[in-house]
PDB file of C-alpha atoms in Angstrom:
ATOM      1  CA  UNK M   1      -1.987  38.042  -2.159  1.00  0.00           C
ATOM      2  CA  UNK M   2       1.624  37.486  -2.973  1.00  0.00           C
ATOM      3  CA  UNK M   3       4.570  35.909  -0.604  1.00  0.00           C
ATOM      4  CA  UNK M   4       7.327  37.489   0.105  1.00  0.00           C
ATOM      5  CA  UNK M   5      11.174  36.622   0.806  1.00  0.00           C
ATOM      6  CA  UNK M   6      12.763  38.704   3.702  1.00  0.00           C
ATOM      7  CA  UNK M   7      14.597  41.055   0.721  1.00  0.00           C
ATOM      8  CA  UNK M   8      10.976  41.581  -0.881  1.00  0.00           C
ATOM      9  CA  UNK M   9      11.648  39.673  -3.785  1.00  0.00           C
ATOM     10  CA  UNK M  10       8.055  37.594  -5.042  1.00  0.00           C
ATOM     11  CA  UNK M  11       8.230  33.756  -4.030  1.00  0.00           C
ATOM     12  CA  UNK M  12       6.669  31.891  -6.763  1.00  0.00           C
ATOM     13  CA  UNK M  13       3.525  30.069  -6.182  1.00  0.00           C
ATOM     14  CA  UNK M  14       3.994  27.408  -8.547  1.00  0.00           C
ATOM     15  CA  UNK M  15       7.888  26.653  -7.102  1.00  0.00           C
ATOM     16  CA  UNK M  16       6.654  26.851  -3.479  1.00  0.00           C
ATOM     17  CA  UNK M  17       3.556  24.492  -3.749  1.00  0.00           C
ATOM     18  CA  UNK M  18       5.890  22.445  -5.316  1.00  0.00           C
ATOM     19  CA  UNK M  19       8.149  22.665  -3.293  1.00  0.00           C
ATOM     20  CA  UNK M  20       5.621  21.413  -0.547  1.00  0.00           C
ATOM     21  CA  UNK M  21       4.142  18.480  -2.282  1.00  0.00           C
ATOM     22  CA  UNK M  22       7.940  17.735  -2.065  1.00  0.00           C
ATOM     23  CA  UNK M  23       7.752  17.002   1.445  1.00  0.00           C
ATOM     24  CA  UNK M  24       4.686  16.201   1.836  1.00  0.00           C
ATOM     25  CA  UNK M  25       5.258  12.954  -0.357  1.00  0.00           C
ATOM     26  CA  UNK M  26       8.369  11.926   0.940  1.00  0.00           C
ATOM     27  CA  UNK M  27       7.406  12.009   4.550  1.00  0.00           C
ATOM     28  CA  UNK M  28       5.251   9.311   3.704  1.00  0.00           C
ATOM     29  CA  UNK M  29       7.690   7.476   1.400  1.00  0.00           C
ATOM     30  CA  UNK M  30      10.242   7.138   4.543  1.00  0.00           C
ATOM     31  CA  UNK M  31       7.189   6.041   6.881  1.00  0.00           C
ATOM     32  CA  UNK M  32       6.504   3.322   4.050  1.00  0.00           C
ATOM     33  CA  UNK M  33       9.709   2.082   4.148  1.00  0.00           C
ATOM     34  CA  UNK M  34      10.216   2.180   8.279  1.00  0.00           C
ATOM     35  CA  UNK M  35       7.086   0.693   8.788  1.00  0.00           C
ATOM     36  CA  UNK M  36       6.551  -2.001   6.292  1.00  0.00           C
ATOM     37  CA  UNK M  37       9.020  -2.304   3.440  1.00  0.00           C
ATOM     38  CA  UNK M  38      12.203  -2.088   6.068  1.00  0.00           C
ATOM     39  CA  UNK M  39      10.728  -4.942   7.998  1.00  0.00           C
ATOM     40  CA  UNK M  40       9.889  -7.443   5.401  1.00  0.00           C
ATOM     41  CA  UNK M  41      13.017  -9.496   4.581  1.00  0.00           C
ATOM     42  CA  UNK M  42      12.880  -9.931   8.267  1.00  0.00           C
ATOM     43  CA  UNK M  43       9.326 -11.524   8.825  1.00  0.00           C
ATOM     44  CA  UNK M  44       9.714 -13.258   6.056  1.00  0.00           C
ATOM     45  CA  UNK M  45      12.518 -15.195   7.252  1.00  0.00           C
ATOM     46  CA  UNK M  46      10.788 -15.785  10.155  1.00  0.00           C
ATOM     47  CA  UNK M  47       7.797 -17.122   8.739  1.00  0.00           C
ATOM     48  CA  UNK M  48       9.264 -19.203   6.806  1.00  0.00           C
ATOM     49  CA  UNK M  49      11.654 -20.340   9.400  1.00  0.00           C
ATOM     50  CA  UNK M  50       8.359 -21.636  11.505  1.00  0.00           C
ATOM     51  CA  UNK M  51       6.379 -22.500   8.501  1.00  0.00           C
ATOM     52  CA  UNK M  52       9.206 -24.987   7.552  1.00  0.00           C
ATOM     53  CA  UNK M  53       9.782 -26.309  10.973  1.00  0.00           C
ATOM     54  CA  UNK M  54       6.322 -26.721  12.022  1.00  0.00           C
ATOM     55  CA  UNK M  55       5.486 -30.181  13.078  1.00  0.00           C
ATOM     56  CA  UNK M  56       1.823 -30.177  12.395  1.00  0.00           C
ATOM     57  CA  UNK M  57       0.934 -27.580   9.908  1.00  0.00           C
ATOM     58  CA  UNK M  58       0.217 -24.883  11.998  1.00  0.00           C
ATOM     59  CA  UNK M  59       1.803 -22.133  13.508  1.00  0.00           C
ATOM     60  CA  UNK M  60       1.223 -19.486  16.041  1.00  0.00           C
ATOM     61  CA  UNK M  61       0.122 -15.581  15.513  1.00  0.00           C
ATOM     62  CA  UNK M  62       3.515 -14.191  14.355  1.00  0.00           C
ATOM     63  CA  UNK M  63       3.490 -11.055  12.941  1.00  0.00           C
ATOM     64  CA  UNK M  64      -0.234 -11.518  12.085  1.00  0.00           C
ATOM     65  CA  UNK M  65      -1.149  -7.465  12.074  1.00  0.00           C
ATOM     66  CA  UNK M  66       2.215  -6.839  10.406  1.00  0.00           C
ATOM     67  CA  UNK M  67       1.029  -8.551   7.503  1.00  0.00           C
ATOM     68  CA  UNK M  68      -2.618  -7.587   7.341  1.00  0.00           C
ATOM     69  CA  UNK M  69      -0.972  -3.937   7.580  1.00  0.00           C
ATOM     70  CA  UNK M  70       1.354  -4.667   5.356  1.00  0.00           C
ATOM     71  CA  UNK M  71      -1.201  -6.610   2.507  1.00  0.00           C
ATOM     72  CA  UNK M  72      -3.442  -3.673   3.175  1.00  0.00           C
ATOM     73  CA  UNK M  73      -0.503  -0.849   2.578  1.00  0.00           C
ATOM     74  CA  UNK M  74       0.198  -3.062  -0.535  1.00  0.00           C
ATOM     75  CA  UNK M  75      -3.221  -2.951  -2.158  1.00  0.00           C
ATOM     76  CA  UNK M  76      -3.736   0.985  -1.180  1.00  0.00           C
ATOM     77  CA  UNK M  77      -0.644   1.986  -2.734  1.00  0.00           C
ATOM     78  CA  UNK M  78      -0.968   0.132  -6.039  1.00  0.00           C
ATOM     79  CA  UNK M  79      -1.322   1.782  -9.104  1.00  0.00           C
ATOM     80  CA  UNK M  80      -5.005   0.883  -9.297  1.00  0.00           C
ATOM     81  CA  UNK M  81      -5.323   1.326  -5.506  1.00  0.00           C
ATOM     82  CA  UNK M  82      -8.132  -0.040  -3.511  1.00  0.00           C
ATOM     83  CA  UNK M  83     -10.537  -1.550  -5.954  1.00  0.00           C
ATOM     84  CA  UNK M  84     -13.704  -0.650  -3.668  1.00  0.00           C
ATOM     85  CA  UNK M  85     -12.606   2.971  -3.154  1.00  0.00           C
ATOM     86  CA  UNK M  86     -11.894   3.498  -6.973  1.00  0.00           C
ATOM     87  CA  UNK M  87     -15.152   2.504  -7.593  1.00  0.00           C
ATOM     88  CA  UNK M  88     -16.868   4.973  -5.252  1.00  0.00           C
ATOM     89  CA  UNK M  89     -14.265   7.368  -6.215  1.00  0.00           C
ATOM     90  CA  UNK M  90     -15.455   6.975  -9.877  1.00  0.00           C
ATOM     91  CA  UNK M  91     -18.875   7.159  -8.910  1.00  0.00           C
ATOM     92  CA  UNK M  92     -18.862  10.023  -7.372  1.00  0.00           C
ATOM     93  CA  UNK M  93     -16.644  12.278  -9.623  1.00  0.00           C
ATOM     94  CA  UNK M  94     -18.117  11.161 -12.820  1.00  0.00           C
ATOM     95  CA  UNK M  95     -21.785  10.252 -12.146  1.00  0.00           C
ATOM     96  CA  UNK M  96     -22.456  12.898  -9.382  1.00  0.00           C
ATOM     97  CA  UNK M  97     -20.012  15.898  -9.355  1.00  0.00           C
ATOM     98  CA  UNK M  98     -18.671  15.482 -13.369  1.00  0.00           C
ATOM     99  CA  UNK M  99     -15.290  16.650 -11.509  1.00  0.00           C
ATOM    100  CA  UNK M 100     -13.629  15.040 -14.654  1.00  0.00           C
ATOM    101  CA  UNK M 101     -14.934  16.922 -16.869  1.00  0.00           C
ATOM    102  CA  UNK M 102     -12.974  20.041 -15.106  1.00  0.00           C
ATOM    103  CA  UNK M 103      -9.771  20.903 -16.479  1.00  0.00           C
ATOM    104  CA  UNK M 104      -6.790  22.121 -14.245  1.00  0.00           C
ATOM    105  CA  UNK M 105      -4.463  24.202 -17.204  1.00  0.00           C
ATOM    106  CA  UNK M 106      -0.968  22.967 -17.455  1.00  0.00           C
ATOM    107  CA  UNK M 107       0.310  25.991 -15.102  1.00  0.00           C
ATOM    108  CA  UNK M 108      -1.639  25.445 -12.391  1.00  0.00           C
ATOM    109  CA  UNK M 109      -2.038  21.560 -12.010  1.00  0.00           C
ATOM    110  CA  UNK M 110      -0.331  20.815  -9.005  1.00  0.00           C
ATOM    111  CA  UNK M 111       1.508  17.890 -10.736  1.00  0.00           C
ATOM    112  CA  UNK M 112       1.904  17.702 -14.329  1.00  0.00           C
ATOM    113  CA  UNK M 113      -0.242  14.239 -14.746  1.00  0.00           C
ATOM    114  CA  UNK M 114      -2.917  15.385 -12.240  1.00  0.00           C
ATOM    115  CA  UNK M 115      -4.811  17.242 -15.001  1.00  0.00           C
ATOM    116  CA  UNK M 116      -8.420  17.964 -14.094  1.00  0.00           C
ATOM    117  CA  UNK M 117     -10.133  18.208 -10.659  1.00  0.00           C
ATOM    118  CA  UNK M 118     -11.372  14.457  -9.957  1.00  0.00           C
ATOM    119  CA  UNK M 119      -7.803  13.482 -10.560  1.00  0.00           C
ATOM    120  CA  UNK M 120      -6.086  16.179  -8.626  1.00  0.00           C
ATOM    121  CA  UNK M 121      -8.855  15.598  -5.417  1.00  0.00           C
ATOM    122  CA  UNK M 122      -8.006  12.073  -5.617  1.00  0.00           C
ATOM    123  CA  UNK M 123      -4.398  12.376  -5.188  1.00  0.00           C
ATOM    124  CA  UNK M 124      -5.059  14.833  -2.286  1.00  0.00           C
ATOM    125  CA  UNK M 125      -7.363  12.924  -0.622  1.00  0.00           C
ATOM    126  CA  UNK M 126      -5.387   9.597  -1.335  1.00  0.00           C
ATOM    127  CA  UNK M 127      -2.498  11.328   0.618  1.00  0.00           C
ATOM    128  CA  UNK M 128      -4.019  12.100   3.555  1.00  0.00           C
ATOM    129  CA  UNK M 129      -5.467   8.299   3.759  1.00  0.00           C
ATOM    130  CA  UNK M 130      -2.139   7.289   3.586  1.00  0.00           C
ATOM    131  CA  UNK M 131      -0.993   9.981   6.285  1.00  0.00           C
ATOM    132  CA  UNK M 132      -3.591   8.928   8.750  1.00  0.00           C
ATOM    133  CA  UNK M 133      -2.722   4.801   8.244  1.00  0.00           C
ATOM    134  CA  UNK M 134       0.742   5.161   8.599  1.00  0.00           C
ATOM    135  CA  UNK M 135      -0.257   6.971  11.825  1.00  0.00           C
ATOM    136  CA  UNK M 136      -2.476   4.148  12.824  1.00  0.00           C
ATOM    137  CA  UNK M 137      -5.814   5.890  12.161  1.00  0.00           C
ATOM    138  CA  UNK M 138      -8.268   6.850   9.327  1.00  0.00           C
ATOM    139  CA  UNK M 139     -10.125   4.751   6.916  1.00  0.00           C
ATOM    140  CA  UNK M 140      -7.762   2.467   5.599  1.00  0.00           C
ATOM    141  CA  UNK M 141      -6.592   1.500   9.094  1.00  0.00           C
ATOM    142  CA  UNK M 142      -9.825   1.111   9.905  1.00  0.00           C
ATOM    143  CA  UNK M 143     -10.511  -1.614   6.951  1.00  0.00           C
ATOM    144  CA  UNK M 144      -7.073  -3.126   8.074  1.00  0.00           C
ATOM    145  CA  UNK M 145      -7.715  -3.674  11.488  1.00  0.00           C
ATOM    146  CA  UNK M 146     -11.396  -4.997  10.858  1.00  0.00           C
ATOM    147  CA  UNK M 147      -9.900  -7.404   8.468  1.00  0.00           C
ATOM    148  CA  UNK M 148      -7.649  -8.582  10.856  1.00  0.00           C
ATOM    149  CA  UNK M 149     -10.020  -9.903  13.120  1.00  0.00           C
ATOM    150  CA  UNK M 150     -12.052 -12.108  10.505  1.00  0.00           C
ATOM    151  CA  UNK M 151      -9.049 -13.363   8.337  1.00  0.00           C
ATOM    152  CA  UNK M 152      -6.365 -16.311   9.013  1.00  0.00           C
ATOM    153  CA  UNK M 153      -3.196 -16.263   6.724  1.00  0.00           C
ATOM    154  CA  UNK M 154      -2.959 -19.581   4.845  1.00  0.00           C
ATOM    155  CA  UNK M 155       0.794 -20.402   3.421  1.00  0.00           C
ATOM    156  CA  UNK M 156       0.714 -22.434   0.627  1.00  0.00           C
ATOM    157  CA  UNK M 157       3.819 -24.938   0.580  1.00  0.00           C
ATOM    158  CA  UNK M 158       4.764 -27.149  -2.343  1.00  0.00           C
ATOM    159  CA  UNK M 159       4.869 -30.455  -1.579  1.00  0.00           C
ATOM    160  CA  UNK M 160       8.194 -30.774  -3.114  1.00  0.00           C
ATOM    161  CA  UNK M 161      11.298 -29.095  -4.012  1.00  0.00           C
ATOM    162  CA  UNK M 162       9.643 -27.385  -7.112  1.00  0.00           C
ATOM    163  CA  UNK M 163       8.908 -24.081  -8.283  1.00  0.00           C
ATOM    164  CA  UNK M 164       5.689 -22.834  -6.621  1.00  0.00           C
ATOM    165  CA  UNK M 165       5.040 -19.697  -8.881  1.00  0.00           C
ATOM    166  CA  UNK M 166       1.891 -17.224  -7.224  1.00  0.00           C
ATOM    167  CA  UNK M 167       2.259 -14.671  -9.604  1.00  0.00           C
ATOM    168  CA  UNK M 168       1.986 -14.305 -13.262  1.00  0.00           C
ATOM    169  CA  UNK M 169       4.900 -12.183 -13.265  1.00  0.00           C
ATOM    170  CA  UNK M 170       7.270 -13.120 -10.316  1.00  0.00           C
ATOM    171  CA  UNK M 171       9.127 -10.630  -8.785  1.00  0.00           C
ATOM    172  CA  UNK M 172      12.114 -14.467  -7.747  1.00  0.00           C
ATOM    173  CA  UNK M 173      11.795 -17.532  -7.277  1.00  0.00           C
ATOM    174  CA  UNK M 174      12.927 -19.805  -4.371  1.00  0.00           C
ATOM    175  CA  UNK M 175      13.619 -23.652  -4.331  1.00  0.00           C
ATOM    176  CA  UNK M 176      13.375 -25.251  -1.223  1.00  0.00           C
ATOM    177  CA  UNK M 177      15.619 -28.651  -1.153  1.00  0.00           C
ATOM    178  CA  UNK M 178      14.468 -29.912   2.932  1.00  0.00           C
ATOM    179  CA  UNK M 179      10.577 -29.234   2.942  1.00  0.00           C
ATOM    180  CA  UNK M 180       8.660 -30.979   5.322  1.00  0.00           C
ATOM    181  CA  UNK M 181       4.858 -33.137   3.247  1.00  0.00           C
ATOM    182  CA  UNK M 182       2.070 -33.289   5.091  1.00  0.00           C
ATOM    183  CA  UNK M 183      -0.325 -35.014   3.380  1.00  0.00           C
ATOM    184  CA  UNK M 184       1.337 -33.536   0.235  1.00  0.00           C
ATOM    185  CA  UNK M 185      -0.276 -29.989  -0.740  1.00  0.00           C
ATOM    186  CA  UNK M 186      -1.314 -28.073   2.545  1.00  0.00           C
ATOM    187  CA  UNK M 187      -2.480 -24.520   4.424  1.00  0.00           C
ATOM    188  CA  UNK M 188      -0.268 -23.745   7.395  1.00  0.00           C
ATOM    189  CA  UNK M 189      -2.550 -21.313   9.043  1.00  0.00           C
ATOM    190  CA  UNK M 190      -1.612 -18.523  11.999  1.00  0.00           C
ATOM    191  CA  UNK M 191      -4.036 -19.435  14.668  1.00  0.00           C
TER     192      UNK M 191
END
């Protein structure tokens, strides 16, 4: 079966499937960004504004499912993705189906570093997760939203104006000179 323009002229296959992952990738890029990255800067602030003015260590549910959303979107969308999925994932493919040991040739891999069919199925499949959690539905949403109702978010706070590094590799690095010590090191929890 071939397509056709309205002149007749052959569409290429390879051009218009690419020409479809395209779009299909950055709807989800700009759904990222409106629903989580956009946002961040913002709830930061505001945690930290009640974190740091919190007279006894604890303060109230803000933005609690933004974050869990937002934690979960961060761990999906990591190179290594969801640890637990990767392993079934890997499973599945290698152990059960061998789909890795299937070959897509250069010309008809759907992206040139998706090269054989466990890889190419992941990516597929990985998209539509992501479709159906940024629409607030699917299996990652699910695992979000049962998280959220069996976690509390603990803030770590130095206890004073010193570098408080949480990564090996930190992205910056804030000094806070007017930091309220409670009993030195502490959790300020949302309740």
């Amino acid at each position: 079966m071939t397509i056709q323009r309205k002149d007749g002229s052959v569409v290429s296959k390879k051009k218009l499937k690419a020409e479809i992952e395209k779009v299909k990738i950055r709807d989800i890029e700009e759904l990222w960004s409106s629903k989580y990255e956009d946002a961040w800067r913002t709830v930061r602030s505001e945690l930290e504004n009640l974190i740091f003015n919190s007279a006894d260590g604890i303060i109230p549910n803000a933005n609690k499912e933004y974050l869990m959303k937002f934690y979960t979107a961060l761990d999906w969308r990591s190179i290594k993705s969801n640890m637990q999925f990767n392993d079934a994932w890997e499973w599945l493919c290698k152990e059960v189906l061998c789909l890795d040991e299937i070959d897509i040739p250069e010309e008809e891999r759907g992206l040139p570093i998706l090269d054989n069919a466990a890889e190419e199925m992941k990516h597929n499949l990985l998209l539509k997760f992501y479709r159906q959690y940024l629409n607030d539905s699917g299996v990652i949403y699910t695992h979000a939203m049962a998280n959220l109702s069996n976690i509390s978010f603990h803030f770590p706070v130095a206890d004073e104006p010193e570098t408080f590094n949480t990564s090996d590799n930190p992205l910056a690095s804030l000094q806070y000179s007017t930091v309220r010590v409670f009993k030195g090191f502490y959790n300020l929890c949302l309740l």
